Coordinates of C-alpha atoms in Angstrom, one line a residue:
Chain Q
X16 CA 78.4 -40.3 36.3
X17 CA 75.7 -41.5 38.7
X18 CA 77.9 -41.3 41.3
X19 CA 79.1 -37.9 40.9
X20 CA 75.1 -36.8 40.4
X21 CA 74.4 -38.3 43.5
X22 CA 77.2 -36.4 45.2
X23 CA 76.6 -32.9 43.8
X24 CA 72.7 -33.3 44.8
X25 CA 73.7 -34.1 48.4
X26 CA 75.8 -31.2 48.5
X27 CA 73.2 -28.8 46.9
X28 CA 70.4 -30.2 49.5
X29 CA 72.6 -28.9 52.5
X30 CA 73.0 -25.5 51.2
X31 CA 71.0 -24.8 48.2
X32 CA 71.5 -23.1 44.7
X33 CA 70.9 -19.3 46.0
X34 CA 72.6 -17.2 48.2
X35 CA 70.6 -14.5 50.1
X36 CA 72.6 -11.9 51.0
X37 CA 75.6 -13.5 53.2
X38 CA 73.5 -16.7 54.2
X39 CA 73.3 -19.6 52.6
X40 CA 69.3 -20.3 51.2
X41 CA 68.3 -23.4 52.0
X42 CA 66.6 -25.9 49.6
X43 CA 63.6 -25.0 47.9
X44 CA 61.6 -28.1 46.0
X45 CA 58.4 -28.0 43.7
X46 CA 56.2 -30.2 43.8
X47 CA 54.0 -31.4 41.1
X48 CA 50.4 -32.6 42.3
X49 CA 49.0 -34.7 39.7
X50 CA 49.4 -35.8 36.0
X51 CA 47.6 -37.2 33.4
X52 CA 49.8 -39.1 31.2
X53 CA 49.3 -37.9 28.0
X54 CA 46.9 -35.0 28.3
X55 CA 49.2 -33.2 31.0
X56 CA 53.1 -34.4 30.0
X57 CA 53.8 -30.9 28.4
X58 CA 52.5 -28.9 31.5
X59 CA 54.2 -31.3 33.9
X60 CA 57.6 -30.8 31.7
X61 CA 57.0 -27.1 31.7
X62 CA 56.7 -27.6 35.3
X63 CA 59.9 -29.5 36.0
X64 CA 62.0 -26.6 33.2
X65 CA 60.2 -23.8 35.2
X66 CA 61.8 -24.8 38.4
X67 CA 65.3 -25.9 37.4
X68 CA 65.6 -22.7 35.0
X69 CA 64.1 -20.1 38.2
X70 CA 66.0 -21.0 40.8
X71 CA 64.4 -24.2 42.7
X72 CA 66.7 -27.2 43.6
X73 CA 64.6 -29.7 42.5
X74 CA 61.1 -31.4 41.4
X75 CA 58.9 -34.2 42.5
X76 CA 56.6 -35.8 39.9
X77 CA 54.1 -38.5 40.3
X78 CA 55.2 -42.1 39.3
X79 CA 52.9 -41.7 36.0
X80 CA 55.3 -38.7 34.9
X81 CA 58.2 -40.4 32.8
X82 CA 58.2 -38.7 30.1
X83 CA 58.4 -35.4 31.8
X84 CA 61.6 -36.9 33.7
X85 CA 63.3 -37.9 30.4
X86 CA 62.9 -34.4 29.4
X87 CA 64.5 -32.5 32.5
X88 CA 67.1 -34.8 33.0
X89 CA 68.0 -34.1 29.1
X90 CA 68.0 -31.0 29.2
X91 CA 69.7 -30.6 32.8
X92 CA 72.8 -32.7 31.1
X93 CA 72.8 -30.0 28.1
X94 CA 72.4 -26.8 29.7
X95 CA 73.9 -27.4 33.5
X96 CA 73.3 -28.3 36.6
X97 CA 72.8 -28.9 39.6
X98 CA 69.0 -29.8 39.6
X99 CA 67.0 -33.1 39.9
X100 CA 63.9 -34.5 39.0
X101 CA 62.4 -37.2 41.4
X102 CA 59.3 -39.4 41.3
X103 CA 57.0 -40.3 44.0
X104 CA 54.1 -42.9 44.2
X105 CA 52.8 -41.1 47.2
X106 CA 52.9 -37.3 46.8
X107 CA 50.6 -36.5 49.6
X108 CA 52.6 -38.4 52.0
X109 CA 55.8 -36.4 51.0
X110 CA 53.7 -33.3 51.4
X111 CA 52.6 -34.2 55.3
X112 CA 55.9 -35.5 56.6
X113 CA 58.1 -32.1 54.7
X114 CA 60.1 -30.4 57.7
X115 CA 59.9 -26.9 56.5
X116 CA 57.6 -24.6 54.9
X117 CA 55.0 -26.0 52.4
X118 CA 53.3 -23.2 49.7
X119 CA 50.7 -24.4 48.0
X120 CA 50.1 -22.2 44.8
X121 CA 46.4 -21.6 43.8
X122 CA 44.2 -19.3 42.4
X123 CA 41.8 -19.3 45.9
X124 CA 44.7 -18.5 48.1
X125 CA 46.2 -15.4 49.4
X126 CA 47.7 -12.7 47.5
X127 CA 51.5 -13.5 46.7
X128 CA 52.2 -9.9 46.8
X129 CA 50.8 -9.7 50.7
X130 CA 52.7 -13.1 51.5
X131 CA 56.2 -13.2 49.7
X132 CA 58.2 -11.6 52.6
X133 CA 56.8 -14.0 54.6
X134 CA 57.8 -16.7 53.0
X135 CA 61.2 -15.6 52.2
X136 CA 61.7 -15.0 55.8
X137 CA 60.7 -18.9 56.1
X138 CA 63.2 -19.7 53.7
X139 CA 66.1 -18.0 56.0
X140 CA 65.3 -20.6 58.1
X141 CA 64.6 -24.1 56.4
X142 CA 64.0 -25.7 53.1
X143 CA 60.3 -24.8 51.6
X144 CA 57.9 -26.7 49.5
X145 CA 56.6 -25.4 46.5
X146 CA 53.2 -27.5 45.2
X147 CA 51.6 -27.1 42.0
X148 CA 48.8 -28.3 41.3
X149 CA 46.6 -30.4 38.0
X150 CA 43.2 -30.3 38.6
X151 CA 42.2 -32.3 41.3
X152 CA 44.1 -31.0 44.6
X153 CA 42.5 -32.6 47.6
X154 CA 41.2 -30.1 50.6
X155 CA 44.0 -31.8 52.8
X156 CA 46.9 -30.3 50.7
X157 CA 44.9 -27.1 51.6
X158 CA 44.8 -27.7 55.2
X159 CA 48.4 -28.7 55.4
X160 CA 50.0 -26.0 53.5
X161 CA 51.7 -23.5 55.3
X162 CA 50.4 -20.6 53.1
X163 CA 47.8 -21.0 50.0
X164 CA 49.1 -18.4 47.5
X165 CA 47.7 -17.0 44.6
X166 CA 49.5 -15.2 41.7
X167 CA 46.3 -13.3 41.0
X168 CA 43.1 -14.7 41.9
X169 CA 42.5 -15.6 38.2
X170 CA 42.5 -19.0 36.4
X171 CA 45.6 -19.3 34.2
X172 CA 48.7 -21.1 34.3
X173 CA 50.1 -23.2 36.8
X174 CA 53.4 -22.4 34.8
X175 CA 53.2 -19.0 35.3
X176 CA 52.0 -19.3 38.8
X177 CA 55.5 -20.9 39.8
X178 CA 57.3 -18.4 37.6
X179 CA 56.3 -15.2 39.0
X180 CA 56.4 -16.9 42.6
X181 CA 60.1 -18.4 42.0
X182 CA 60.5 -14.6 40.5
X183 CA 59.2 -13.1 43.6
X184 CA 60.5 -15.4 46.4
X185 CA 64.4 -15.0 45.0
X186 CA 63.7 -11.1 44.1
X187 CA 65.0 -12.2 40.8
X188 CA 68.9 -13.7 42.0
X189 CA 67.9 -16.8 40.1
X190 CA 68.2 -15.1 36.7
X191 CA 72.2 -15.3 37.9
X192 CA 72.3 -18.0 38.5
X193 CA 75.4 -20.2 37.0
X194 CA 75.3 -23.6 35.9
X195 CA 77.6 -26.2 36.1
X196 CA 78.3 -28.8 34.1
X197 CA 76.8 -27.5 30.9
X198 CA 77.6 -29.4 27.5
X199 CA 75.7 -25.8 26.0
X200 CA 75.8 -22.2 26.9
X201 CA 73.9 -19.6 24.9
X202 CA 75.3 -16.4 24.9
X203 CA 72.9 -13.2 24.9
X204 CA 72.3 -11.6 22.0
X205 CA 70.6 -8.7 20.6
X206 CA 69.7 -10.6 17.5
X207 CA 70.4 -14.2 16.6
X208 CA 71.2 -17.3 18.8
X209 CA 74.7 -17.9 19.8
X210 CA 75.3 -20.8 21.7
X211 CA 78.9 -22.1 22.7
X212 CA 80.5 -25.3 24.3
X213 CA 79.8 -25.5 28.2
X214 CA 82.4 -24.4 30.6
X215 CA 84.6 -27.2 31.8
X216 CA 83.7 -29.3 34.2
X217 CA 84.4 -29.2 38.1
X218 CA 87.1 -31.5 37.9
X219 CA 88.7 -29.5 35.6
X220 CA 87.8 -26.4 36.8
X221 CA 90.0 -27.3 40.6
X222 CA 93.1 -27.7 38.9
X223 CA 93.0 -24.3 36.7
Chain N
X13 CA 26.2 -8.1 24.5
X14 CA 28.5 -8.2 21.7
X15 CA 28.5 -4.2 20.5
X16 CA 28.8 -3.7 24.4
X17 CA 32.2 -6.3 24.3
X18 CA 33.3 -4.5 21.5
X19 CA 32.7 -1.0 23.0
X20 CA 34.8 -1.8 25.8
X21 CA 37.4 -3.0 23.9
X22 CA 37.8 -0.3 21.6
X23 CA 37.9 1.8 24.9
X24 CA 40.6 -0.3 26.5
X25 CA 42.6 -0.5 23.2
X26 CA 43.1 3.2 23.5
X27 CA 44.3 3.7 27.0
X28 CA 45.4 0.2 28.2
X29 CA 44.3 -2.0 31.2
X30 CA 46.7 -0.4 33.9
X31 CA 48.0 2.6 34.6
X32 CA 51.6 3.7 35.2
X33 CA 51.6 6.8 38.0
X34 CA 49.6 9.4 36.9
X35 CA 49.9 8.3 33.1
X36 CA 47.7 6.2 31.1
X37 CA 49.4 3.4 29.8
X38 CA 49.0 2.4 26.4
X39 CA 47.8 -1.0 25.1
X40 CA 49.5 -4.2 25.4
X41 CA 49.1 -6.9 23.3
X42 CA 50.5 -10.8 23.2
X43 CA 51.0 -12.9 20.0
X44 CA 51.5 -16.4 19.9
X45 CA 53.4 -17.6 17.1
X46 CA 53.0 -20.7 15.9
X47 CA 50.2 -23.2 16.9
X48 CA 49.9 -27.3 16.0
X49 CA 46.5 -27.8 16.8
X50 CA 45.9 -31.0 19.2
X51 CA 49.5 -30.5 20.3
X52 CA 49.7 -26.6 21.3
X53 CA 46.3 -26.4 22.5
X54 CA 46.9 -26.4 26.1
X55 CA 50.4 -24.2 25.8
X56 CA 48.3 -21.4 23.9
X57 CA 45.1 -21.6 26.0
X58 CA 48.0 -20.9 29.2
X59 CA 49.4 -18.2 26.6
X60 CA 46.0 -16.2 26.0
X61 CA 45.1 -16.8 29.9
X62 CA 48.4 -15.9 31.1
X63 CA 48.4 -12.5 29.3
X64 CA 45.1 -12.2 30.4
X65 CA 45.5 -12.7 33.8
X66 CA 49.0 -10.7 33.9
X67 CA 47.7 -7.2 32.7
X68 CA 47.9 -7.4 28.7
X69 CA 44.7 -5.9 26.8
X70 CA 44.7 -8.6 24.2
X71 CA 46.0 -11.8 22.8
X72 CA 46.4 -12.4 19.0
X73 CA 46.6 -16.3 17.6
X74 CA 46.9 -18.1 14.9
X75 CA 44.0 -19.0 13.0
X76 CA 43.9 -22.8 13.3
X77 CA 43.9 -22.1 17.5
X78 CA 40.3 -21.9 18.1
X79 CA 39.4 -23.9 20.8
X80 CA 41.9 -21.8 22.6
X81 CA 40.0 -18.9 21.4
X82 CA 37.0 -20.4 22.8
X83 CA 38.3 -21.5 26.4
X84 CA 40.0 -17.8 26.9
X85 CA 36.7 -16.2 25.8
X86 CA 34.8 -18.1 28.3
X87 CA 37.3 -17.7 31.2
X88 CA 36.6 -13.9 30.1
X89 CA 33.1 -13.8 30.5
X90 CA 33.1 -15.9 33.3
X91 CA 35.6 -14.2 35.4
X92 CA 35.5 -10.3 33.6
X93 CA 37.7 -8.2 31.4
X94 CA 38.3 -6.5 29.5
X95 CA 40.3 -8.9 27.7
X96 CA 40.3 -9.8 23.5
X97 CA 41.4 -12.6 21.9
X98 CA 41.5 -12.1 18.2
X99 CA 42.9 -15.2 15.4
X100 CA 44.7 -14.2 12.5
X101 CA 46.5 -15.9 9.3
X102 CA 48.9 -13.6 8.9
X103 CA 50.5 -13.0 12.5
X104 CA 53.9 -12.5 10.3
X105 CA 52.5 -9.1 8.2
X106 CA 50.7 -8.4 12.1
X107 CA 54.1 -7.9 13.8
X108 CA 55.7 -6.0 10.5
X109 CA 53.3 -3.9 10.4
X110 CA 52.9 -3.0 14.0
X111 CA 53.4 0.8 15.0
X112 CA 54.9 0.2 18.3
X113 CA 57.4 -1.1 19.8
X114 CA 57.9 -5.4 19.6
X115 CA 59.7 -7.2 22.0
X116 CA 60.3 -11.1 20.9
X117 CA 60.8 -13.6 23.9
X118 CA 63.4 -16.4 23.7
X119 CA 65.9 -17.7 25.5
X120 CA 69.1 -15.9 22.8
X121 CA 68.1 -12.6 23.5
X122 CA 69.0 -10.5 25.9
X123 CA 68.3 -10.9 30.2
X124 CA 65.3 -9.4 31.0
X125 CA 66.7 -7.8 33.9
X126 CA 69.0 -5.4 31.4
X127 CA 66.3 -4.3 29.4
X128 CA 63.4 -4.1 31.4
X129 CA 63.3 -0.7 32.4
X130 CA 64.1 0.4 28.4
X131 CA 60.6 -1.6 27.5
X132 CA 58.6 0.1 30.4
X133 CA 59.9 3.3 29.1
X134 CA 59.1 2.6 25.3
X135 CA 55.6 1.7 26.3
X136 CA 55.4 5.2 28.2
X137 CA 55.4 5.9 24.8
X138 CA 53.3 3.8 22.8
X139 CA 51.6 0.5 22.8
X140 CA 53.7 -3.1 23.0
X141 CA 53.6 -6.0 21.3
X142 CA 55.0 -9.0 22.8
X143 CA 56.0 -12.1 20.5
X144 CA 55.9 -15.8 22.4
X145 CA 57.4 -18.3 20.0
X146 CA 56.4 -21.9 19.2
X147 CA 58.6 -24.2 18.3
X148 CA 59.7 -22.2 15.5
X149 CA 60.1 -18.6 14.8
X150 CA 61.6 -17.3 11.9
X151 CA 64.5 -15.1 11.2
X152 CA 62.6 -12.6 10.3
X153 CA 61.1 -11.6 13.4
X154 CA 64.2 -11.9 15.1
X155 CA 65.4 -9.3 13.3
X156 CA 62.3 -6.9 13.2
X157 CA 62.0 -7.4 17.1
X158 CA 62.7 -4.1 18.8
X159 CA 63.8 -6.2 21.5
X160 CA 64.7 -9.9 22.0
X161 CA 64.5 -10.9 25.5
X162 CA 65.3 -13.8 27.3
X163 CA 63.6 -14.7 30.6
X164 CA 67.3 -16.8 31.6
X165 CA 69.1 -18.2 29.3
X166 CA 67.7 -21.4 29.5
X167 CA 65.2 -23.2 27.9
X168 CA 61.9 -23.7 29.9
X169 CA 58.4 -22.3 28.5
X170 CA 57.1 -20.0 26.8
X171 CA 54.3 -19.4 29.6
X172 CA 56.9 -18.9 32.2
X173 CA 59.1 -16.4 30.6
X174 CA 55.3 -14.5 29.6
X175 CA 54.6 -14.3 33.2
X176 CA 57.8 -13.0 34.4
X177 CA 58.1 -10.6 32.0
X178 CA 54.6 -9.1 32.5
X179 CA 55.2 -8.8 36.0
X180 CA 58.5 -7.0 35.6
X181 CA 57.1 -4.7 32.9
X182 CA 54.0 -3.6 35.0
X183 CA 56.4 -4.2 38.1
X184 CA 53.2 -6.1 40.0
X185 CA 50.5 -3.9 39.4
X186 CA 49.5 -6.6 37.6
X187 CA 48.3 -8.2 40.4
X188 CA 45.9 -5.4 41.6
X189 CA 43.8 -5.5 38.7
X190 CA 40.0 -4.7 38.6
X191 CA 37.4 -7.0 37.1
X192 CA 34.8 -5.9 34.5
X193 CA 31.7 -7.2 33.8
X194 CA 32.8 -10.9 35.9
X195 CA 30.0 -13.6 36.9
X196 CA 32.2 -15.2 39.6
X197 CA 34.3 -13.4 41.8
X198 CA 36.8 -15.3 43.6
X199 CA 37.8 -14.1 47.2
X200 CA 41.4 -14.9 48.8
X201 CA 41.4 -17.4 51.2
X202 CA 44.7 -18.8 53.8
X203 CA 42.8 -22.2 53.0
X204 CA 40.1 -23.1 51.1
X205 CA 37.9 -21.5 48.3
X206 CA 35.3 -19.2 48.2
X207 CA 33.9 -17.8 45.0
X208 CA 31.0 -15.1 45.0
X209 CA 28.7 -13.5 42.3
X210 CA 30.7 -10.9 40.3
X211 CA 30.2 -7.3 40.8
X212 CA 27.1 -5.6 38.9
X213 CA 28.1 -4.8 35.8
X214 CA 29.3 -1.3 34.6
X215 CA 25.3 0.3 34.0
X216 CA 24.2 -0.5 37.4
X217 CA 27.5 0.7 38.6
X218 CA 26.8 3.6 37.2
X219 CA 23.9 4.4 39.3
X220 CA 25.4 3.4 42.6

């Protein structure tokens, strides 16, 4: 099982979960900039479920965030795949060495209606960094973003920030999105909940 | 102060925050169902600012959610409305006896990209209630929902699926809002922050 996890991230990392138009997208990864074990392990989890569910390939958390990765990788073995949830002990480092794009969402940045295209173009041509911040985001992560965005230029939700930019970025192609490996599928429904065994694996899937 | 907040929002609650073309659009409000204080606080605080920041007229919680009432409020006064946050004991009778149309959020109703342009035409019509569950919603409103919607299928957070499905129903106009009444004014920046005095209020306004 590790094994075969390992293997279907490597693939995912070459060519990412999305397609855009005839081209393969490349990876997009979120990045969560600070947690406060405890106070901030529901936000951070809501972080980490925000990205897998909206289209994003996978998270970073910081090394204090194990509760939070319990949590995605739980519910990324019940309701599909491929996504993964990664810890780091030195965040800003990952941030500075990133080859690609790196967005840093915030409420002082620029409005994500004026840069989206942008950024979407950048994403036709490398793997982009998403970072979210807690509270404390140093002035270099604002220096060494590509683009500070901001979904309004109100205080609210760093949750709903990275929702209505993973929204926006994948013009809403991530709500298609098909997941594999699922031990549970919920079926849409006008009333009610409906929720059915997973489609077979990919093993299984090559021989039918 | 207050009979000037409460002026406003009696205004606002008649012909909503944003417009739609040439139409008035009517009120929008949020209700978060279900609240356990200490552990919720944070998720409903993001709920009431989320809706706030995202183009709804009003939040309604339960009654045992007051310091979000009191964080929300003070984001409002600090950074404008008009925006209301109201608690109530009975948010069961409140969506029953709604006279509107009531869309319920979770992730076993039906994609939000199917029924989207249904709820923007209800609320062409009259005002919109939107349900954002806790942990656990009853039956009940399941059935007396107008609309169930899911933001995916998958489960992820209650503050995401709010923010994409306010940006979807006022298809980013959202994001253009105008501040009342706001002591801090907070101007886009590609890096850094810069935060200036709010407009004059709405008297002195009048006289420019």
């Amino acid at each position: 099982m590790p094994i075969r996890g390992l293997l279907q991230s490597e693939t995912h990392r070459v060519t990412g979960r999305l397609t855009f138009g005839m081209q393969q997208s490349h990876d997009v990864v979120v990045v969560r900039y600070g947690h406060r074990p405890g106070r901030d392990d529901r936000m951070t989890t809501h972080v980490g479920l925000t990205a897998r569910a909206l289209g994003a390939d996978r998270v970073v958390v910081p090394d204090n965030a194990g509760q939070s990765v319990e949590t995605v990788r739980d519910i990324t073995e019940r309701f599909g795949g491929p996504f993964e949830i990664e810890q780091s002990d030195s965040l800003g480092a990952l941030i500075r060495n990133f080859e690609g794009t790196v967005v840093h969402l915030t409420m002082y940045g620029l409005p994500v209606q004026d840069v989206e295209r942008d950024v979407r173009s950048d994403l036709d041509e490398g793997p982009l960094m998403i970072v979210v911040g807690g509270e404390k985001v140093p002035f270099e992560i604002y220096e060494h973003a590509d683009y500070n965005v901001g979904v309004t230029n109100q205080p609210h939700s760093e949750v709903a920030g990275l929702a209505v930019f993973l929204d926006r970025l994948f013009e809403g192609r991530e709500l298609d999105t098909e997941w594999v490996d699922a031990e549970n599928q919920v079926i849409p429904q006008s009333t009610g909940k409906k929720v059915i065994p997973g489609e077979t694996d990919t093993d299984q899937h090559s021989d039918a």
